[in-house]
Structures are given as structure tokens and as C-alpha cells.
mmCIF file of C-alpha atoms in Angstrom:
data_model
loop_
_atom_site.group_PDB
_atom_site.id
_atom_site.type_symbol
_atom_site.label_atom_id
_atom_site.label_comp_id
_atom_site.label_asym_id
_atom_site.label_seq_id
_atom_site.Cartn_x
_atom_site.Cartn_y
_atom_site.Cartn_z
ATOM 1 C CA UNK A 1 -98.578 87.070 -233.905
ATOM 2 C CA UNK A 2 -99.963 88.286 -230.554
ATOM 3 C CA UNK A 3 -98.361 87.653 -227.325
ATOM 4 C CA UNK A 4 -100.328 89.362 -224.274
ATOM 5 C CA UNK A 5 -98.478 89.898 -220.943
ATOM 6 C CA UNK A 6 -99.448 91.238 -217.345
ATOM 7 C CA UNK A 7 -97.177 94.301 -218.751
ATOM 8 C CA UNK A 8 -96.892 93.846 -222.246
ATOM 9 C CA UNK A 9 -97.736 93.055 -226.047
ATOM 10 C CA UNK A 10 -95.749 91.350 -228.304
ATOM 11 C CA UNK A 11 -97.037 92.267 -231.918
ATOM 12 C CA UNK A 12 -96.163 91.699 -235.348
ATOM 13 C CA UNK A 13 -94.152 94.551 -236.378
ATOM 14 C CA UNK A 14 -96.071 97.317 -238.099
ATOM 15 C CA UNK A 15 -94.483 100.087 -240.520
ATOM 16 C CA UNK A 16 -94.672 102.513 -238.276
ATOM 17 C CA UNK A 17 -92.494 101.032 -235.575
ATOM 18 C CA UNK A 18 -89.604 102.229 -237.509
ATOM 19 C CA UNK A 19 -89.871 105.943 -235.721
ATOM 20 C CA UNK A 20 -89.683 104.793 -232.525
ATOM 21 C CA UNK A 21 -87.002 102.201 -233.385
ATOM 22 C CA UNK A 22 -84.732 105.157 -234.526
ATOM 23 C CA UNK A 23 -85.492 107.157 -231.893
ATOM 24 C CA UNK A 24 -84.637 104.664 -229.648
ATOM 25 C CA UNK A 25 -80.978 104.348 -231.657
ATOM 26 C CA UNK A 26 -80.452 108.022 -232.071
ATOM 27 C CA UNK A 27 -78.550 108.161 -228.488
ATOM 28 C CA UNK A 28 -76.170 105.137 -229.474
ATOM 29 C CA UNK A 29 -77.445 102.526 -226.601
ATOM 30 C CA UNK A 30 -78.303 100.233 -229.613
ATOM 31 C CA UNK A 31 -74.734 101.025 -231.242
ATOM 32 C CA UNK A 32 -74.239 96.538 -230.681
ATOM 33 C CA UNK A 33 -76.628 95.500 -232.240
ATOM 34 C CA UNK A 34 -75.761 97.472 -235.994
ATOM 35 C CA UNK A 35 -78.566 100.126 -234.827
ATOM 36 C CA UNK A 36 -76.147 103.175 -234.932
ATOM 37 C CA UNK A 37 -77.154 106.292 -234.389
ATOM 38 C CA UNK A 38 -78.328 106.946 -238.422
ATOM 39 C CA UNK A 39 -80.515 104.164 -238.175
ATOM 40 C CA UNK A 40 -83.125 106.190 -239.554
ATOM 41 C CA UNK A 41 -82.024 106.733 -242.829
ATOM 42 C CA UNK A 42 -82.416 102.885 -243.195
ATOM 43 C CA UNK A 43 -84.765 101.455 -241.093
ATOM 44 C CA UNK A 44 -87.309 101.713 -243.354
ATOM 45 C CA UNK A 45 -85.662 99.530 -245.418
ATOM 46 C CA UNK A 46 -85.140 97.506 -242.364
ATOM 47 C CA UNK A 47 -88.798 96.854 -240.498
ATOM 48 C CA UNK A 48 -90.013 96.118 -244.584
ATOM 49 C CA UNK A 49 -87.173 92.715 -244.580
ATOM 50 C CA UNK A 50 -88.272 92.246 -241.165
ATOM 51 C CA UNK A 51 -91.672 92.165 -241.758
ATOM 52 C CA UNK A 52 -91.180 89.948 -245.045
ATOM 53 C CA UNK A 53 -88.891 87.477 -243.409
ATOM 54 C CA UNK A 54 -91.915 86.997 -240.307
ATOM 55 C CA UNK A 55 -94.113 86.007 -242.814
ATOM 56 C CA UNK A 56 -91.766 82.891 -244.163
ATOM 57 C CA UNK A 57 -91.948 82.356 -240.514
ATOM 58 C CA UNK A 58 -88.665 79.970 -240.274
ATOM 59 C CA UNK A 59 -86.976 80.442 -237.464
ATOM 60 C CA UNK A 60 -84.154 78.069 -239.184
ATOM 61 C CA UNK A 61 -83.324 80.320 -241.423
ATOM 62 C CA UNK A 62 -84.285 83.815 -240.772
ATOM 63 C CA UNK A 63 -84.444 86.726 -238.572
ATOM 64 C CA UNK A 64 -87.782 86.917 -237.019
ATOM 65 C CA UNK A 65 -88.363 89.805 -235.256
ATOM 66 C CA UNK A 66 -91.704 91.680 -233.006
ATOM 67 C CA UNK A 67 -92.195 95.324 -231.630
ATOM 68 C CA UNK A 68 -92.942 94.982 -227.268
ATOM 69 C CA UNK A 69 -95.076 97.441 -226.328
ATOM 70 C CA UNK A 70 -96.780 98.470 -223.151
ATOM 71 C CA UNK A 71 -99.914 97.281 -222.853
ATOM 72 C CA UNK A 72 -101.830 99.863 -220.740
ATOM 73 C CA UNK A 73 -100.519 102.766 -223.521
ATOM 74 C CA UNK A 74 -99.325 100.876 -226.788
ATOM 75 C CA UNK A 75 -96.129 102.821 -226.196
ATOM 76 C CA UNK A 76 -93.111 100.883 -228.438
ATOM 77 C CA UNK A 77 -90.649 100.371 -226.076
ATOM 78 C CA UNK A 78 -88.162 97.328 -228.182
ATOM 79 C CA UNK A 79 -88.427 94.338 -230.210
ATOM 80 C CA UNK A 80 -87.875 90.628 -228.799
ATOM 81 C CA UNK A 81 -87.777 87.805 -231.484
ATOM 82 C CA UNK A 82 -85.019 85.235 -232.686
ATOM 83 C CA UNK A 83 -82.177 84.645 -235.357
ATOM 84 C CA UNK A 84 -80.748 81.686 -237.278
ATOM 85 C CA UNK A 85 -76.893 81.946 -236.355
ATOM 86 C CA UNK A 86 -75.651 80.446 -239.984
ATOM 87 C CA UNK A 87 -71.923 79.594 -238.190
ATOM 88 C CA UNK A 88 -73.661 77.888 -234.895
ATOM 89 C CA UNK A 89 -76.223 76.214 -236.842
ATOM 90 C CA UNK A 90 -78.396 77.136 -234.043
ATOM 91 C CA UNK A 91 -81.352 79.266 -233.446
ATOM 92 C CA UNK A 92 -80.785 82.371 -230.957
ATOM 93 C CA UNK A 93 -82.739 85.008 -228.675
ATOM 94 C CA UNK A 94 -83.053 88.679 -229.964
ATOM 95 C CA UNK A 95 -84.244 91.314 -228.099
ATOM 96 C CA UNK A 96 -83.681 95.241 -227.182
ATOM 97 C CA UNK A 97 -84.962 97.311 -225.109
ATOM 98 C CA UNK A 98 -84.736 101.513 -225.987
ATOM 99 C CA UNK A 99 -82.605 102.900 -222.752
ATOM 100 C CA UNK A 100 -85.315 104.892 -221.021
ATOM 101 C CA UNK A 101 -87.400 101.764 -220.522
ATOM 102 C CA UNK A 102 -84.227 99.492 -219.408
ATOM 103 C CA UNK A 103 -84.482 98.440 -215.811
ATOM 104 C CA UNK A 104 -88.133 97.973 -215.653
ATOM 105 C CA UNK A 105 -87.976 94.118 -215.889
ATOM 106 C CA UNK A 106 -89.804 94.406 -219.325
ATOM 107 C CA UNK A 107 -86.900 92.764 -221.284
ATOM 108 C CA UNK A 108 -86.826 89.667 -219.148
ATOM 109 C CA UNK A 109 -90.593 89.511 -219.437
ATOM 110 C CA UNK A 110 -90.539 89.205 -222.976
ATOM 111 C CA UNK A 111 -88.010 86.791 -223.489
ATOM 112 C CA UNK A 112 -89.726 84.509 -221.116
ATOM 113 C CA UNK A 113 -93.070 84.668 -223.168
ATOM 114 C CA UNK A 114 -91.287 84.909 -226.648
ATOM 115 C CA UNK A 115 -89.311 81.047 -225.423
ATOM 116 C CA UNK A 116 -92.932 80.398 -224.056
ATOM 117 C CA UNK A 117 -94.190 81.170 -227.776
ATOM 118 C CA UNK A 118 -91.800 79.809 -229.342
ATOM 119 C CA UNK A 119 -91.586 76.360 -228.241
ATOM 120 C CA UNK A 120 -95.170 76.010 -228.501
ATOM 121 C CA UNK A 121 -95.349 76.976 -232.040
ATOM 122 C CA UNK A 122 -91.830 75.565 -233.927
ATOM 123 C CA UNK A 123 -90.593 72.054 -233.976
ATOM 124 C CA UNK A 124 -87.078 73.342 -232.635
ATOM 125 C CA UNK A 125 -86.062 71.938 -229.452
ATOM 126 C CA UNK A 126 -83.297 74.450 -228.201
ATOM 127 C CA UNK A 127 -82.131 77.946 -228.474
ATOM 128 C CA UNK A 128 -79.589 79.675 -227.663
ATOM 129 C CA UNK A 129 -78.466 83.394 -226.262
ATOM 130 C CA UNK A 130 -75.072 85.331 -226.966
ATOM 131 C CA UNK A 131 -74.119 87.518 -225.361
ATOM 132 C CA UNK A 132 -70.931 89.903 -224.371
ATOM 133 C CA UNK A 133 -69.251 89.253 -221.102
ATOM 134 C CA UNK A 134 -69.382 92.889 -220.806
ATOM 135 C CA UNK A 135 -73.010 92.922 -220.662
ATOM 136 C CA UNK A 136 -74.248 92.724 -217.705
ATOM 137 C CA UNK A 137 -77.521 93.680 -217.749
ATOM 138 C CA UNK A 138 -78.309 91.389 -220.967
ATOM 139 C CA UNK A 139 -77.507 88.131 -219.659
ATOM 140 C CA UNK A 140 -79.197 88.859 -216.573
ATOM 141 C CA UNK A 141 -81.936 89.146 -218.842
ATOM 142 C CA UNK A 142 -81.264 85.787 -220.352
ATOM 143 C CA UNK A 143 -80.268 84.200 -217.103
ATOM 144 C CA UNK A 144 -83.826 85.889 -215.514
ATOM 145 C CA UNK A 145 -85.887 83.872 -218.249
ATOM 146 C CA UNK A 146 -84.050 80.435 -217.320
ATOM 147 C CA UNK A 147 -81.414 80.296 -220.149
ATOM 148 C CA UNK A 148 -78.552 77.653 -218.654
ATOM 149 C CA UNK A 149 -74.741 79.105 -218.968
ATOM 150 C CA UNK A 150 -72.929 76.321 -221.141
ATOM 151 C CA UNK A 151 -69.539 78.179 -221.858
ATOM 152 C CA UNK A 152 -67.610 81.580 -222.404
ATOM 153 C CA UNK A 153 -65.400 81.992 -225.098
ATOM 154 C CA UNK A 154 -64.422 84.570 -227.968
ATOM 155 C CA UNK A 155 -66.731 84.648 -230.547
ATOM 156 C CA UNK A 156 -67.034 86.840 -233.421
ATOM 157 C CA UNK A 157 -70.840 88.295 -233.658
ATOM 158 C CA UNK A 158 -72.279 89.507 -237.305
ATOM 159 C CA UNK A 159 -72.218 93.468 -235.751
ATOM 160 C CA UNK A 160 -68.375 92.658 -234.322
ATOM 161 C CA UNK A 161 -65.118 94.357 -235.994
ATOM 162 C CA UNK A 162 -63.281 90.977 -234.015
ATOM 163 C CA UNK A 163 -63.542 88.175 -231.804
ATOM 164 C CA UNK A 164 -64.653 89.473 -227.740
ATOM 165 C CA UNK A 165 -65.338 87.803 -224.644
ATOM 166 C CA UNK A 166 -69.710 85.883 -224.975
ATOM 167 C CA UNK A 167 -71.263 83.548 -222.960
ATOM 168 C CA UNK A 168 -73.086 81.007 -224.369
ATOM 169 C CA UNK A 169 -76.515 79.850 -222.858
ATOM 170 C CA UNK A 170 -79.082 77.530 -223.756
ATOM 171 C CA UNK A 171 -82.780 76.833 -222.898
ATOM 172 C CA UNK A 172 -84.400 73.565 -224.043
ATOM 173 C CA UNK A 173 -88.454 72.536 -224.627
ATOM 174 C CA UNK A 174 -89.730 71.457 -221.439
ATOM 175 C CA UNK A 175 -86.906 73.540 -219.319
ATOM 176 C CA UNK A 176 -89.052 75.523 -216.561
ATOM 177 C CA UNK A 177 -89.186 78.850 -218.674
ATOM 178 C CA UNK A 178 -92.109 79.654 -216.725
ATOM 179 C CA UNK A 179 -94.934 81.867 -217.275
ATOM 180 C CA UNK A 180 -93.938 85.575 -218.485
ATOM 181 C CA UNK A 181 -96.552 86.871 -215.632
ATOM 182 C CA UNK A 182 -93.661 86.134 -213.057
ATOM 183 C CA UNK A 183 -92.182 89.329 -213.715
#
């Protein structure tokens, strides 16, 4: 999979993301999402399922997951792809962003041309975001690529030790996601 952006390229992930990936764990700001800061004694382990689950390619099942990179330097700077939440029964945004390249718009951007992607290459009609009322800054993100709020309530996420405060959102085929290029 390639994805092109004004900014960005969305790429199948490659071995060698793992180094960044840890690096980008190594000061905690991935802590959420199960990348602590020893990721790198297993994320080896993890980019090789990664990559293996991308090429079943079933977004109703699996994990799928990309490396974002810039595109004027190739630089690594997260991952953006999508889960199958087994207790929803609903497909669901993934994304991070390492913390030195937060606040640059790039997350937003490649949500907006991962949906774009998406929807033009499964036969799923919705997906969903999670995400912590805490977390400001993510569901901006979500919000930013045209995700619809549907409800807050406690939830209990895969990486959670118990049940905390999400909002729900949802973005349907056809629903103006709009071209990533807007950002």
C-alpha cells in the first residue's frame, strides 16, 4: 500500500521501522497504546505480526497497521491504520504520532487519507474511533478528519487496567471525509 499526501507517505510497514518505533516509545508518550518504554525488546516481534496480518488484509478481523513518513525526507514519524474491536464488532481508527512531530497537523492528515483509502478499497461501510476523554489532542484529531461524536461512556480498551471515561465517534462511506490535502 501507498498513500501519497501534500506532506506525507503512508507505506507498508518495512522491518526497519521498528527503530524508530522504539525510539519514539522510549520517552513513554506511547505508554496508551501498550508501547511502553521497553518496546524495543519486542517490537521486532511486533512490526513481523504486523506486517503478516497486512498481508491477510481483513480489516474485519485484524490489526492492519502503516509507517507515516514525511515525504520531502522519508523521516518515520508514526503509524496510522485500523483494528477489528472483537467486543464492538466494529472496525476502528489507529494511529500515533512520536511526540516531537505532534502538533504539526500530520496526524489529522493521515487519518483523513487512511478513511479516504479505506473506504475506497474494503466493503465496510463505517468505522469507528475511541478514544479517552482525557485526550484532547486525539479526538481533535478524529474530530479534524470528520469522525461524528455518537456517545461517551466507560469503556474498557485492550491496553486498559479498568473501565475510563471514551468517546465514541463514527464516520460512514460517503460522509465528507474530504481530501487529506486540506491539511
Amino acid at each position: 500500500m501507498l498513500i501519497e499526501t501534500q506532506r506525507l507517505v503512508i507505506r507498508d510497514l518495512q522491518t526497519e521501522d521498528e527503530v524508530p518505533f522504539a525510539e519514539m516509545a522510549a520517552d513513554g508518550s506511547l505508554n496508551d497504546i501498550g508501547f511502553d518504554e521497553d518496546c524495543g525488546s519486542w517490537m521486532a516481534e511486533w512490526v513481523a505480526e504486523a506486517k503478516e496480518l497486512t498481508l491477510r488484509d481483513n480489516p474485519l478481523m485484524d490489526y492492519l497497521a502503516y509507517t507515516v513518513t514525511l515525504k520531502d525526507s522519508g523521516i518515520v514519524v508514526g503509524s496510522v491504520g485500523c483494528s477489528y474491536y472483537d467486543d464492538l464488532q466494529e472496525t476502528g481508527i489507529t494511529y500515533f504520532m512520536g511526540a516531537r512531530y505532534r502538533k504539526n497537523g500530520y496526524a489529522a492528515e493521515a487519518v483523513k487519507a487512511y478513511i479516504e483509502f479505506f473506504f475506497s478499497n474494503y466493503n465496510v461501510h463505517r468505522m469507528i474511533a475511541t478514544v479517552r476523554d482525557e485526550n484532547i489532542s486525539s479526538w481533535k484529531v478524529v474530530e479534524k478528519a470528520n469522525f461524528i461524536l455518537t456517545e461517551k461512556k466507560r469503556y474498557k480498551d485492550i491496553n486498559d487496567d479498568k473501565e475510563e471515561l471514551y468517546r465514541f465517534y463514527e464516520i460512514t462511506r460517503g460522509n465528507d471525509y474530504g481530501p487529506a490535502s486540506d491539511y
